[in-house]
PDB file of C-alpha atoms in Angstrom:
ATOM      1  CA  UNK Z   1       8.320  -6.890  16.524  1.00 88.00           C
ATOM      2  CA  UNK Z   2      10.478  -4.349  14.966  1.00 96.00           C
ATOM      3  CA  UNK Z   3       9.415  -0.658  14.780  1.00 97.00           C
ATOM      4  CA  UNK Z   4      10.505   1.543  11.897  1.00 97.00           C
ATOM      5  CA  UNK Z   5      10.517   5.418  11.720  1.00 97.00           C
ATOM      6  CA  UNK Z   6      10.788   6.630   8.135  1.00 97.00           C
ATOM      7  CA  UNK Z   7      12.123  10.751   7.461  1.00 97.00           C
ATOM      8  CA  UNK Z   8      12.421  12.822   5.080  1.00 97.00           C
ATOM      9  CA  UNK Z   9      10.261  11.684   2.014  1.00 96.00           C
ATOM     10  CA  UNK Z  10       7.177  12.279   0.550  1.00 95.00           C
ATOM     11  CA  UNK Z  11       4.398  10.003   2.122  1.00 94.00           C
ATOM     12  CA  UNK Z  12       0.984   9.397  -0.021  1.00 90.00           C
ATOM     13  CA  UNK Z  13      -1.837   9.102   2.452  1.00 87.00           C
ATOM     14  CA  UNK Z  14      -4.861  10.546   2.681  1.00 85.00           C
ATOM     15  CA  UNK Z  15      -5.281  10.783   6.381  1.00 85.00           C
ATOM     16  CA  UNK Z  16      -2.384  13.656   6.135  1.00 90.00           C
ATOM     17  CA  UNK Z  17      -1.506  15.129   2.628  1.00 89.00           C
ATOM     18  CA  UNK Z  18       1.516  16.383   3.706  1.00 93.00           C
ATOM     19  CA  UNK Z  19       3.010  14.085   5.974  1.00 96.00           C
ATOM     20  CA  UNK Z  20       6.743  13.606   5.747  1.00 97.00           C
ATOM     21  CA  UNK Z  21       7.250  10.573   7.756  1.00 97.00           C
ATOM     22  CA  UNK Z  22       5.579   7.392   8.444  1.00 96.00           C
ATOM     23  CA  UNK Z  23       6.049   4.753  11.734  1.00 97.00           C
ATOM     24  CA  UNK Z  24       5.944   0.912  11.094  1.00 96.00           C
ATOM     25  CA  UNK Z  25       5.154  -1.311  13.592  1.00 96.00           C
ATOM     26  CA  UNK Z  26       5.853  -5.003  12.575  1.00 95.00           C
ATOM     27  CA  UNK Z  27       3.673  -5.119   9.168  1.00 90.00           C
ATOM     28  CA  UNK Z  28       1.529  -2.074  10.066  1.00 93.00           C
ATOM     29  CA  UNK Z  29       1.525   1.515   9.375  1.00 93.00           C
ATOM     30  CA  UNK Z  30       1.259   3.112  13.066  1.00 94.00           C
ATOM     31  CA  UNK Z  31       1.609   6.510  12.355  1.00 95.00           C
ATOM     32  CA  UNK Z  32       2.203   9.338   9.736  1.00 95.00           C
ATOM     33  CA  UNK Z  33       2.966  12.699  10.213  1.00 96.00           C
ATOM     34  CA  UNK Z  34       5.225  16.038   9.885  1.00 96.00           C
ATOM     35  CA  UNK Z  35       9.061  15.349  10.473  1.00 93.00           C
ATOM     36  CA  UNK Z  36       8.539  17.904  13.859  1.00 92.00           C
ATOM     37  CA  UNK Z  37       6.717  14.923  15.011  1.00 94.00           C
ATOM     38  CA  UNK Z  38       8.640  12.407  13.657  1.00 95.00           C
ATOM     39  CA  UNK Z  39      11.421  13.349  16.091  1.00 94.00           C
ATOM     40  CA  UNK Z  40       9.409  12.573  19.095  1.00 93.00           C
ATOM     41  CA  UNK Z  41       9.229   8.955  17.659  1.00 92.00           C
ATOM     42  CA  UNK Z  42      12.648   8.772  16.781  1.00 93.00           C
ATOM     43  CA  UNK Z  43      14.197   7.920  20.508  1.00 94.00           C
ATOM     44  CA  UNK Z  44      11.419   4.889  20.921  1.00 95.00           C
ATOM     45  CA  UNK Z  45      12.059   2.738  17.765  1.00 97.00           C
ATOM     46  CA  UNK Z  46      14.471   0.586  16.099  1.00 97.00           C
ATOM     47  CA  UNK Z  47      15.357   1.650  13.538  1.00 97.00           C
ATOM     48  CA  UNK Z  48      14.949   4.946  11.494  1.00 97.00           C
ATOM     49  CA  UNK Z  49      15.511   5.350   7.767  1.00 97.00           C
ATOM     50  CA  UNK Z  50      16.335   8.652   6.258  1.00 97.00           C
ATOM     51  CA  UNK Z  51      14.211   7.847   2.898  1.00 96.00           C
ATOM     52  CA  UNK Z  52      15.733  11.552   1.061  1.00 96.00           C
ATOM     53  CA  UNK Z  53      12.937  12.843  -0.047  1.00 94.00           C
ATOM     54  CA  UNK Z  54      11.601   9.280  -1.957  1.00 95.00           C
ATOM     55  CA  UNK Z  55       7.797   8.945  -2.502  1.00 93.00           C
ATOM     56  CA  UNK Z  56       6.303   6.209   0.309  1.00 93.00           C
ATOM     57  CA  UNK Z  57       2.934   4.761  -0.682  1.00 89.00           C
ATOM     58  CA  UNK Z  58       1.810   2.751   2.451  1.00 86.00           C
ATOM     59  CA  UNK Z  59      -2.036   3.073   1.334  1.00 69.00           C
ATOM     60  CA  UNK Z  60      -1.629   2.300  -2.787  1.00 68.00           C
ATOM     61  CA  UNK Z  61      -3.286  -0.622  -3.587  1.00 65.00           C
ATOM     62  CA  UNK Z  62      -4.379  -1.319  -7.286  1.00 67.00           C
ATOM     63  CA  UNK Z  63      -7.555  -3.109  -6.858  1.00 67.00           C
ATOM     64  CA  UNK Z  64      -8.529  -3.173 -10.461  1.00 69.00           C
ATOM     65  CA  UNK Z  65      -8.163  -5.614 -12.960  1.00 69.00           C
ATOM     66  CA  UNK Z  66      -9.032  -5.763 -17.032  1.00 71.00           C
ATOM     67  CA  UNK Z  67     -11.265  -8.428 -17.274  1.00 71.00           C
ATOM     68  CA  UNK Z  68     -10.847  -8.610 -20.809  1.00 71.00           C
ATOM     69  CA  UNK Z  69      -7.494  -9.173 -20.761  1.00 70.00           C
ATOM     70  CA  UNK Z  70      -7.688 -11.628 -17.770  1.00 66.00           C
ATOM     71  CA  UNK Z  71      -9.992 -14.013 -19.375  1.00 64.00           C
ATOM     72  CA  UNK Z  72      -8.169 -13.919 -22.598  1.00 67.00           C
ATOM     73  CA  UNK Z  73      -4.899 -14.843 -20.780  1.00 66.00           C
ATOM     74  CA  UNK Z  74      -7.087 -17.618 -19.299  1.00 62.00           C
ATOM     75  CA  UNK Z  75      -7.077 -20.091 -22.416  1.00 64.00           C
ATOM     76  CA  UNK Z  76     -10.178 -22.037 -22.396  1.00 63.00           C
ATOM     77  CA  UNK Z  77     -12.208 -20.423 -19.752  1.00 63.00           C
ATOM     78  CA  UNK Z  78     -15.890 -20.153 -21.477  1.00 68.00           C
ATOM     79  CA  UNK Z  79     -18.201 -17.743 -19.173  1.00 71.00           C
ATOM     80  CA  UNK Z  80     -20.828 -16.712 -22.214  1.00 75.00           C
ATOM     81  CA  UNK Z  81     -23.583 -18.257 -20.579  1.00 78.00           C
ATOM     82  CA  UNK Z  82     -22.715 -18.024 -17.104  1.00 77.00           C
ATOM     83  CA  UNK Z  83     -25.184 -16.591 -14.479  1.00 81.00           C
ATOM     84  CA  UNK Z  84     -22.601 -16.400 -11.667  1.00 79.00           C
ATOM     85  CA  UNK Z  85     -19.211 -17.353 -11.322  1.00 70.00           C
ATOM     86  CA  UNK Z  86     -19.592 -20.641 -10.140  1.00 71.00           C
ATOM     87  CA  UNK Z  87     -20.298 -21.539 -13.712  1.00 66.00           C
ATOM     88  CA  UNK Z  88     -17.399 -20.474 -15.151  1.00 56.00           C
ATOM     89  CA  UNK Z  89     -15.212 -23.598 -14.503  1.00 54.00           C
ATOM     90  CA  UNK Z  90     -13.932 -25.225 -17.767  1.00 49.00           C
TER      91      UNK Z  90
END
């Protein structure tokens, strides 16, 4: 599994607001933090990334959808009288 060390950007998390670097770890998000302790990382992984000052997201995920707009891209699809969604097959 490769390890990742990210520096030098802006990272969006809410466990640390102003956290400047984040470590990957295969597919997961190991650590964020201050680039001060970002360097203490830096000798253990495999790669690092200087990111210059880019925005890094690792916790965005857009859960919402517009229904609306779903089922009208779905042609056909007739839930009016549906009481749950297993009785909105067509």
């Amino acid at each position: 599994m490769t390890t990742t060390l990210y520096r030098n950007g802006r990272v969006y998390s809410p466990v640390d607001p102003f956290a400047t670097a984040m470590l990957v770890d295969g597919d997961r998000v190991a650590w964020v933090g201050s680039e001060g302790a970002a360097s203490a990382h830096a000798d253990s992984v495999d790669e690092v990334i200087d990111v210059g000052d880019a925005m890094i997201a690792p916790a965005f995920v857009d859960a919402h959808v517009h229904l609306t707009d779903t089922l009208l891209a779905v042609d056909g699809l007739e839930i009016t009288d549906a009481t749950d969604r297993s009785e909105g097959h067509t």
